[in-house]
Structure formats: structure tokens, C-alpha cells
């Protein structure tokens, strides 16, 4: 063992853990009572925003995600707050114009985010440039996350070279984003060493327990030089979530990588989340299916969330018996589509196309619009070229895009401001609308109705008497 090198822990219980286990349904009300204790731990950072939380707040919880962020910032006085940001897609599913990306980064940092973890589903660095520059301008920490995947193109040289490019782009750190739990322990050791050869930037590792190897993967990665690991408090850990915080703290205790975190304090935090876990299990939001180990992840390289999507798509068609055929078709479609990493939205694009190919009994008889867009270059550049026959079948004689896709998008912010004028109560509303126009509009209408109710109830109380 080398010199003492304390490993940092990013706590994901307020974002990815509940996104992975209970479809992002933890409310702000459930979070606030434990923040003071979490703030005393000494985490490297707490991931609490971004990813699917923004959409889920507006769509399902009828909460304002910006209000959530401000409340979390008020509570976390000593801890850095972190978010996940989908590059040019921000937190949505399409590419947005540069002015929207810049404004979103500015407002995220102004409302309390310290570290922005920025990724692209194709690892096309051009789709990350605007967000990184904006974070640098706002004095935020820009972390680029590389979507980890397997395939001929993804050699150690590929990772080493891309790390060098990321440093040149002006990022502050690099994260290996292993969304499917594909990174096995000894590969993690090799990968971290290769990245360390390519860059002097700190290296962080994010994985999921889906395939059962995650804690061992963290151990080998830390020994190889990884600086920070993502963990979740035990009641919201394991399964499709992250390894448990307390387990990793204990693992490194007394070693050169000792986290220095207090197990007694962590135990109090775990005691807070334990009944919440039971509540979500009882409500059916947490399925026991996501809590076990699914080694098929390694066989088919399909992330847990994508697997459940495939099952539900086949169920709708009454073709559940075709799952094995679809899982075998996924790698073939992925190869035709330039071997992209399988992460939102590329996982949905490849998965849905594989389902169509199997259910219709003929490969590429029909393409989804998203498949056509991917093959037309609208999402960016894949590591390998597309299958030319499949591309021609999808887009015909249309000229594929080779530039950065956002170069073709005119500024959108002024237009969005006009569209939202009647509902606007804060600057940030325009960003909620930009990402999810319909969902945000419904939320704004709900918010107005709630405010009217409150005003009415205040007015009515003046002449009311209450029993003592």
C-alpha cells in the first residue's frame, strides 16, 4: 500500500439512490428533517438534484424543483451539493440551444449547486463544451462523466485519450459513470490506472449494484488511485442503487484510504431512512425485483432500468415470451447504431428498436423517430460508424449531420420567455418550461390554484372561531 490517501464519498441517497429504487419519488418533505445530520458527516459532496428529479418533481410530486434546491442549500451549510446534467440535453431528452444550457447552468449554481456532473450518452465531448464553459464562468466545479461501456472501440487507449481531452476542455474532475454495473473489479483497476496516465484531474467512480460486484469494484478502483466513490445510505443502497455508504466506510477504516467518517452518525442517518424504505415498499413504489442481483446485466450489457422497460414494452404487446430474443437483438442493434453506451436516451432508442425488430418479425421493417434521429447524427457522433445499410434504410438520401448538433439550433430562450409570460413567478420558471413545456405548464396551473386556495383560506379565517 502506498501513502495515505483519504478516499472521498459522494452520498447519493437524495438523488440517484431513490431514482434507482423508487422511480425518483422521494419528496422534499422526506428529505429536510435529516439534512442537518447529513451536513455533519463530512461527505465529499451530496448528490441531491438533476437526473430525473427535476421531471419527477414537476410531473409526479407537484413540487417546484428550484424550491427544493433552495431548501437543500439552506440546510447544507458545510457540504458541497452536486447535480447530474445531461450535457446539451440538460435534464430533458432533446438537445437545447446554447443559451438555454448556459442559463440553466447559471441558475443551478446561483440556487446552490457546487458540482455539476455533465455527461453525454454518446461520450461526444462536443455536446459537453457549452455546459463546461458555463460552469467555469460561474465558478462552479465542472465534472465530466464518461458513460462506461464495453465494446471493441472502448480500449484503455480510448479512455486514456479521452481523459486527456477532458482536461484540455477545462473540466475540474472526471467521473467514470458505470450506469449498468458492467465494471468488474480488476477492469476497474486497469481503467483507473489508464485514466491516471492520461490526466492529473481527480477521478471519481459511480456504479450500481445491479450485477453484484460494485463494492469490490470500488475497492480495486480506490487501491488503483480513484479519489472519490459514490455510495448510498444502506436503507436506500444495493440492488439497482449504489453500494452502502457505511459498508465502504468500514472497509477502508484503518487503511491508508480511511474516509474518516463517523459510523455512529451514519447509523443515526440510516435509522431515519429505514422507515422511509418500509413506507415506499408498502406503497409498491419500491419493487423487490430491483433489490436483488441481476447477473444478466453482465451477459447482455443491459442496464437495470432498460431491462424493466423492455419487459413492460413486451407486456403491452402480449409478447413477454420474446424477452430472450430481444436481449439477443440489443447488442446487434447497438452495433448497427455505432456501439453507443446504453444510457438515457441511447438505451431507450436501442431497446425500443430491438423490440420492434423482434415483434415485427423483420429487422428494421420500421424505425422509431428517435432511431432515425440517432442515425441522422442529431444526437452527435458515435465511437464507431453506423452500419451504412441500416442508416440508408432509416434516413434515405438525407445528408447526415456531422457538425455539433447544437450548432444547428437557434437561440430558444427569448421565445420561451414569451411563451411563459402569463405564468412566470420566478426567473427559473422559463427553464422548467424549456425542458418540459406541457408538464411545467400543468404544474404552474396547479401552483396558481394552490396559491388561490391559501389566499382564500387566509381571508376566511378572520371571522372564524375555533374550539379551544
XYZ file of C-alpha atoms in Angstrom:
468
model
C 0.000 0.000 0.000
C 1.163 3.489 -0.845
C 0.997 6.739 1.084
C -2.118 7.772 2.999
C -4.766 8.980 0.565
C -8.162 9.547 2.122
C -10.982 8.478 -0.189
C -13.945 10.858 -0.524
C -17.566 9.732 -0.537
C -20.362 11.330 -2.536
C -23.697 10.475 -0.916
C -26.452 9.672 -3.459
C -29.406 8.949 -1.140
C -31.130 12.216 -2.107
C -30.850 11.639 -5.876
C -29.649 8.509 -7.643
C -30.486 6.061 -4.848
C -34.187 6.900 -4.830
C -34.203 7.424 -8.604
C -32.930 3.863 -8.998
C -35.108 2.201 -6.344
C -38.366 4.160 -6.148
C -38.609 5.941 -9.509
C -37.429 9.286 -8.054
C -40.436 9.665 -5.774
C -38.804 10.838 -2.529
C -40.375 14.143 -1.567
C -38.586 17.240 -0.290
C -40.586 16.849 2.909
C -38.980 13.421 3.408
C -35.506 14.894 2.897
C -35.483 18.031 5.024
C -35.591 16.562 8.587
C -32.292 14.667 8.139
C -30.261 17.342 6.341
C -28.729 18.818 9.487
C -27.262 15.410 10.468
C -26.089 14.684 6.925
C -24.360 18.058 6.882
C -22.183 16.992 9.850
C -20.810 13.848 8.158
C -18.022 15.387 6.076
C -19.024 13.945 2.714
C -17.019 14.937 -0.362
C -20.424 16.021 -1.720
C -24.126 15.176 -1.573
C -25.773 14.450 -4.908
C -29.290 15.821 -4.494
C -30.519 17.275 -7.788
C -30.608 16.757 -11.538
C -31.033 13.445 -13.313
C -34.726 12.535 -13.253
C -35.505 14.511 -10.055
C -36.433 17.646 -11.986
C -39.016 15.901 -14.168
C -40.364 13.795 -11.268
C -40.797 16.866 -9.009
C -42.966 18.643 -11.569
C -44.763 15.635 -13.041
C -45.499 13.383 -10.072
C -44.815 15.231 -6.819
C -46.252 18.624 -7.819
C -43.152 20.280 -6.344
C -41.002 23.051 -7.749
C -37.506 21.566 -8.245
C -35.946 25.016 -7.812
C -37.641 25.453 -4.440
C -36.319 22.018 -3.434
C -32.785 23.051 -4.362
C -33.003 26.283 -2.365
C -34.311 24.436 0.710
C -31.498 21.872 0.451
C -28.935 24.667 0.071
C -30.285 26.384 3.195
C -29.854 23.152 5.161
C -26.455 22.035 3.882
C -24.224 24.745 5.297
C -20.921 22.809 5.195
C -21.393 20.305 2.361
C -20.970 20.669 -1.395
C -24.131 19.940 -3.374
C -23.914 18.069 -6.641
C -26.210 17.506 -9.612
C -26.316 15.313 -12.727
C -26.593 17.187 -16.035
C -27.136 15.532 -19.444
C -24.856 17.796 -21.475
C -26.704 19.538 -24.304
C -29.886 17.676 -23.200
C -29.683 19.429 -19.761
C -32.242 17.367 -17.789
C -34.533 16.682 -20.732
C -34.378 14.277 -23.647
C -33.590 16.533 -26.640
C -30.757 18.894 -27.445
C -31.355 22.506 -26.401
C -29.790 25.699 -27.695
C -26.602 27.011 -26.102
C -28.367 29.983 -24.485
C -30.736 27.629 -22.611
C -27.820 25.417 -21.483
C -25.831 28.449 -20.277
C -28.789 29.927 -18.399
C -29.598 26.590 -16.762
C -26.021 26.209 -15.516
C -26.022 29.802 -14.260
C -29.288 29.345 -12.345
C -28.279 25.921 -10.942
C -25.135 27.407 -9.432
C -26.946 30.577 -8.267
C -29.514 28.413 -6.449
C -26.909 26.335 -4.643
C -25.194 23.695 -6.797
C -21.423 23.438 -6.331
C -20.508 20.480 -8.563
C -22.150 19.817 -11.936
C -21.567 16.309 -13.246
C -22.007 16.571 -17.012
C -22.346 13.578 -19.327
C -23.375 12.716 -22.873
C -24.988 9.433 -23.885
C -22.504 9.028 -26.769
C -19.426 10.403 -24.927
C -19.345 13.036 -27.686
C -17.319 15.759 -25.956
C -18.696 18.407 -28.327
C -22.046 18.009 -26.557
C -20.395 18.918 -23.224
C -18.414 22.014 -24.231
C -21.124 24.634 -23.611
C -22.021 23.289 -20.150
C -18.362 23.067 -19.073
C -17.620 26.632 -20.208
C -20.760 27.895 -18.456
C -19.806 26.145 -15.193
C -16.281 27.591 -15.403
C -17.734 31.064 -15.977
C -19.985 30.743 -12.903
C -17.053 29.470 -10.775
C -18.733 26.084 -10.372
C -16.935 22.724 -10.413
C -17.361 21.088 -13.850
C -17.047 17.322 -13.654
C -17.251 15.366 -16.901
C -18.723 11.889 -16.544
C -17.728 9.273 -19.086
C -20.501 6.763 -19.781
C -18.723 3.438 -19.234
C -19.449 0.635 -21.648
C -17.883 -2.386 -23.308
C -17.113 -2.991 -26.980
C -14.268 -3.157 -29.489
C -13.870 0.615 -29.597
C -13.619 1.086 -25.829
C -9.974 0.203 -25.269
C -7.761 1.513 -22.469
C -6.240 3.842 -25.071
C -9.713 5.238 -25.824
C -10.281 6.056 -22.127
C -6.735 7.396 -21.650
C -7.013 9.718 -24.660
C -10.484 10.986 -23.816
C -9.272 11.809 -20.267
C -6.537 13.964 -21.776
C -9.089 15.775 -23.979
C -11.354 16.382 -20.980
C -8.529 18.040 -19.058
C -7.809 20.260 -22.084
C -11.525 21.238 -22.212
C -11.226 22.851 -18.785
C -13.062 20.295 -16.639
C -12.179 20.109 -12.921
C -12.549 16.347 -12.468
C -13.581 13.145 -14.259
C -16.183 10.599 -13.240
C -16.468 7.075 -14.617
C -20.246 6.665 -14.899
C -20.958 2.945 -14.834
C -24.744 3.159 -15.120
C -25.243 -0.533 -15.898
C -22.917 -2.054 -13.296
C -20.687 -3.504 -16.046
C -17.357 -2.518 -14.482
C -15.865 -5.545 -12.736
C -13.134 -5.187 -10.064
C -9.927 -5.912 -11.975
C -11.135 -3.961 -15.025
C -11.764 -1.009 -12.680
C -8.161 -1.235 -11.501
C -6.887 -1.179 -15.102
C -9.261 1.633 -16.092
C -8.370 3.934 -13.182
C -4.648 3.414 -13.829
C -5.163 4.247 -17.536
C -7.098 7.425 -16.694
C -4.427 8.455 -14.205
C -1.857 8.098 -17.010
C -3.975 10.352 -19.247
C -4.774 13.130 -16.769
C -3.854 14.786 -13.486
C -7.536 15.507 -12.747
C -9.181 13.791 -9.734
C -11.019 10.596 -10.684
C -14.417 9.665 -9.251
C -16.298 6.387 -9.769
C -20.046 5.932 -9.949
C -21.574 2.474 -10.294
C -24.719 0.499 -9.493
C -25.039 -2.725 -7.511
C -27.186 -4.325 -10.240
C -24.700 -7.060 -11.164
C -23.492 -7.636 -7.585
C -19.842 -6.610 -7.968
C -19.964 -2.880 -7.142
C -18.393 -2.848 -3.655
C -15.460 -4.993 -4.860
C -15.124 -2.723 -7.885
C -14.830 0.301 -5.567
C -12.166 -1.430 -3.506
C -9.935 -2.201 -6.509
C -10.549 1.273 -8.005
C -9.543 3.039 -4.775
C -6.402 0.914 -4.490
C -5.574 1.928 -8.086
C -5.855 5.654 -7.297
C -9.570 6.549 -7.529
C -10.176 9.657 -5.392
C -13.946 9.637 -4.740
C -16.681 6.969 -4.823
C -20.474 7.303 -4.964
C -22.378 5.498 -2.191
C -25.901 5.476 -0.723
C -27.086 5.133 2.873
C -27.848 1.437 3.494
C -31.684 1.621 3.539
C -31.531 3.032 0.005
C -28.481 1.063 -1.200
C -27.785 -2.147 -3.136
C -29.993 -3.606 -5.879
C -30.095 -1.117 -8.747
C -28.796 1.630 -6.406
C -25.208 2.224 -5.187
C -23.150 0.261 -2.625
C -23.884 1.171 1.011
C -22.021 4.145 2.471
C -21.488 2.512 5.878
C -20.025 -0.659 4.324
C -17.398 1.244 2.350
C -16.566 3.468 5.332
C -15.927 0.306 7.393
C -13.993 -1.349 4.548
C -11.442 1.463 4.352
C -11.259 2.126 8.100
C -7.712 1.824 9.425
C -6.245 1.671 5.907
C -4.372 4.413 4.019
C -7.727 5.230 2.354
C -9.687 5.748 5.605
C -12.663 8.035 4.870
C -12.656 9.407 8.410
C -16.479 9.298 8.530
C -18.234 8.541 11.837
C -20.209 5.267 11.831
C -22.346 6.401 14.811
C -23.521 9.463 12.911
C -24.123 7.371 9.784
C -26.145 4.903 11.888
C -28.434 7.746 13.034
C -28.937 8.779 9.406
C -29.668 5.171 8.396
C -32.233 4.981 11.232
C -34.008 7.948 9.658
C -34.189 6.393 6.164
C -35.130 2.856 7.318
C -38.844 3.609 7.941
C -38.969 5.580 4.671
C -37.795 2.464 2.885
C -40.591 0.471 4.538
C -43.102 3.145 3.535
C -42.035 3.006 -0.116
C -42.000 -0.808 -0.104
C -45.525 -0.904 1.353
C -46.786 1.598 -1.240
C -45.430 -0.564 -4.066
C -43.108 2.206 -5.295
C -40.091 0.084 -4.369
C -40.284 -3.279 -6.089
C -38.423 -6.203 -4.534
C -37.320 -7.036 -8.093
C -34.841 -4.139 -8.051
C -33.266 -5.213 -4.760
C -31.566 -8.423 -5.839
C -28.587 -9.172 -8.076
C -29.176 -9.478 -11.808
C -26.140 -11.084 -13.384
C -27.835 -10.885 -16.809
C -26.665 -7.270 -16.786
C -23.164 -8.589 -17.493
C -24.364 -11.117 -20.081
C -26.448 -8.674 -22.148
C -24.871 -5.362 -21.051
C -28.364 -4.009 -20.424
C -28.801 -1.561 -17.501
C -31.450 -2.479 -14.908
C -33.823 0.349 -15.892
C -33.564 -0.604 -19.545
C -34.340 -4.240 -18.717
C -37.574 -3.280 -16.933
C -38.504 -1.025 -19.903
C -38.055 -3.926 -22.325
C -40.209 -6.200 -20.155
C -43.020 -3.613 -19.967
C -42.881 -2.905 -23.734
C -43.213 -6.624 -24.475
C -46.002 -6.985 -21.901
C -48.017 -4.263 -23.664
C -47.711 -6.234 -26.921
C -48.523 -9.553 -25.248
C -45.094 -10.836 -26.330
C -43.377 -11.466 -22.988
C -42.100 -14.802 -24.301
C -39.848 -12.843 -26.712
C -37.627 -11.305 -23.992
C -34.673 -13.607 -24.683
C -34.867 -12.794 -28.415
C -34.950 -9.055 -27.636
C -31.977 -9.304 -25.264
C -30.019 -11.065 -28.011
C -31.108 -8.416 -30.540
C -29.984 -5.466 -28.364
C -26.204 -5.952 -28.973
C -26.855 -6.355 -32.726
C -28.841 -3.100 -32.919
C -26.225 -1.376 -30.774
C -23.506 -2.453 -33.222
C -25.539 -1.163 -36.211
C -26.049 2.118 -34.326
C -22.315 2.796 -33.820
C -21.856 0.982 -30.481
C -23.095 3.777 -28.172
C -23.038 3.378 -24.377
C -26.511 2.339 -23.175
C -27.639 5.254 -21.009
C -30.544 7.739 -21.281
C -31.587 8.315 -24.051
C -29.496 5.906 -26.176
C -30.597 2.909 -24.062
C -34.262 3.652 -24.818
C -33.523 4.171 -28.548
C -31.613 0.903 -28.952
C -34.011 -1.043 -26.701
C -37.199 0.105 -28.438
C -35.692 -0.617 -31.858
C -34.695 -4.129 -30.710
C -38.291 -4.732 -29.521
C -39.673 -3.570 -32.899
C -37.248 -5.784 -34.823
C -38.308 -8.870 -32.854
C -42.054 -8.195 -32.559
C -42.478 -7.318 -36.264
C -40.525 -10.425 -37.254
C -38.250 -8.462 -39.573
C -35.202 -6.393 -38.726
C -35.660 -2.661 -39.398
C -39.079 -3.083 -41.028
C -39.915 0.068 -39.091
C -37.789 2.730 -37.332
C -38.786 4.925 -34.400
C -38.290 8.665 -34.913
C -35.524 8.608 -32.285
C -33.702 5.828 -34.171
C -33.880 7.934 -37.345
C -32.570 10.973 -35.443
C -29.664 8.990 -33.972
C -28.732 7.583 -37.401
C -29.030 11.091 -38.900
C -26.393 12.350 -36.432
C -28.830 14.507 -34.442
C -27.505 13.184 -31.113
C -23.848 13.545 -32.074
C -21.042 11.273 -33.123
C -20.776 7.627 -32.062
C -17.432 5.972 -31.387
C -17.856 3.644 -34.364
C -19.567 4.412 -37.691
C -23.202 3.410 -38.246
C -23.999 0.357 -40.391
C -24.362 2.146 -43.779
C -27.193 -0.132 -44.990
C -29.226 0.406 -41.831
C -28.540 4.151 -41.930
C -29.694 4.375 -45.579
C -32.853 2.411 -44.804
C -33.639 4.826 -41.955
C -32.836 8.236 -43.468
C -32.788 7.527 -47.216
C -30.723 10.038 -49.191
C -30.816 12.701 -46.462
C -27.387 14.131 -45.652
C -26.384 13.090 -42.089
C -25.275 15.801 -39.655
C -21.552 15.814 -38.948
C -21.252 19.083 -37.004
C -22.055 19.527 -33.305
C -25.869 19.106 -33.341
C -26.492 22.218 -31.199
C -24.783 24.373 -33.863
C -27.993 23.936 -35.867
C -30.301 25.063 -33.027
C -31.201 28.753 -32.968
C -31.355 30.543 -29.580
C -34.558 29.488 -27.793
C -34.599 31.454 -24.536
C -36.400 34.630 -25.731
C -39.139 32.539 -27.354
C -39.583 30.513 -24.137
C -39.820 33.737 -22.082
C -42.719 34.905 -24.265
C -44.486 31.541 -24.055
C -44.370 31.533 -20.277
C -45.108 35.182 -19.522
C -48.580 34.596 -18.025
C -47.322 32.019 -15.502
C -43.902 33.379 -14.609
C -43.308 33.936 -10.884
C -39.507 33.496 -10.817
C -36.698 33.636 -13.402
C -36.231 29.870 -13.180
C -39.760 29.142 -14.439
C -38.609 29.700 -18.019
C -36.106 26.841 -17.609
C -38.714 24.462 -16.211
C -40.863 25.310 -19.231
C -37.967 24.982 -21.700
C -37.298 21.411 -20.588
C -40.848 20.151 -20.077
C -43.345 22.571 -21.675
C -46.511 20.576 -21.056
C -45.588 19.214 -17.632
C -44.346 22.629 -16.450
C -47.500 24.390 -17.677
C -49.664 21.898 -15.774
C -47.509 22.477 -12.691
C -47.788 26.284 -13.000
C -51.578 25.988 -13.219
C -51.575 23.716 -10.159
C -49.320 26.199 -8.304
C -51.680 29.086 -9.070
C -54.693 27.080 -7.891
C -52.900 26.200 -4.643
C -51.943 29.833 -4.054
C -55.553 30.938 -4.568
C -56.707 28.309 -2.065
C -54.207 29.593 0.504
C -55.313 33.207 -0.070
C -58.976 32.254 0.296
C -58.358 30.263 3.475
C -56.406 33.204 4.953
C -59.285 35.562 4.211
C -61.836 33.175 5.697
C -60.051 32.731 8.997
C -60.679 36.317 10.148
C -64.278 35.695 11.229
C -63.877 32.090 12.351
C -63.730 30.865 15.939
C -62.060 27.649 16.927
C -62.827 25.387 19.875
C -60.080 25.584 22.478
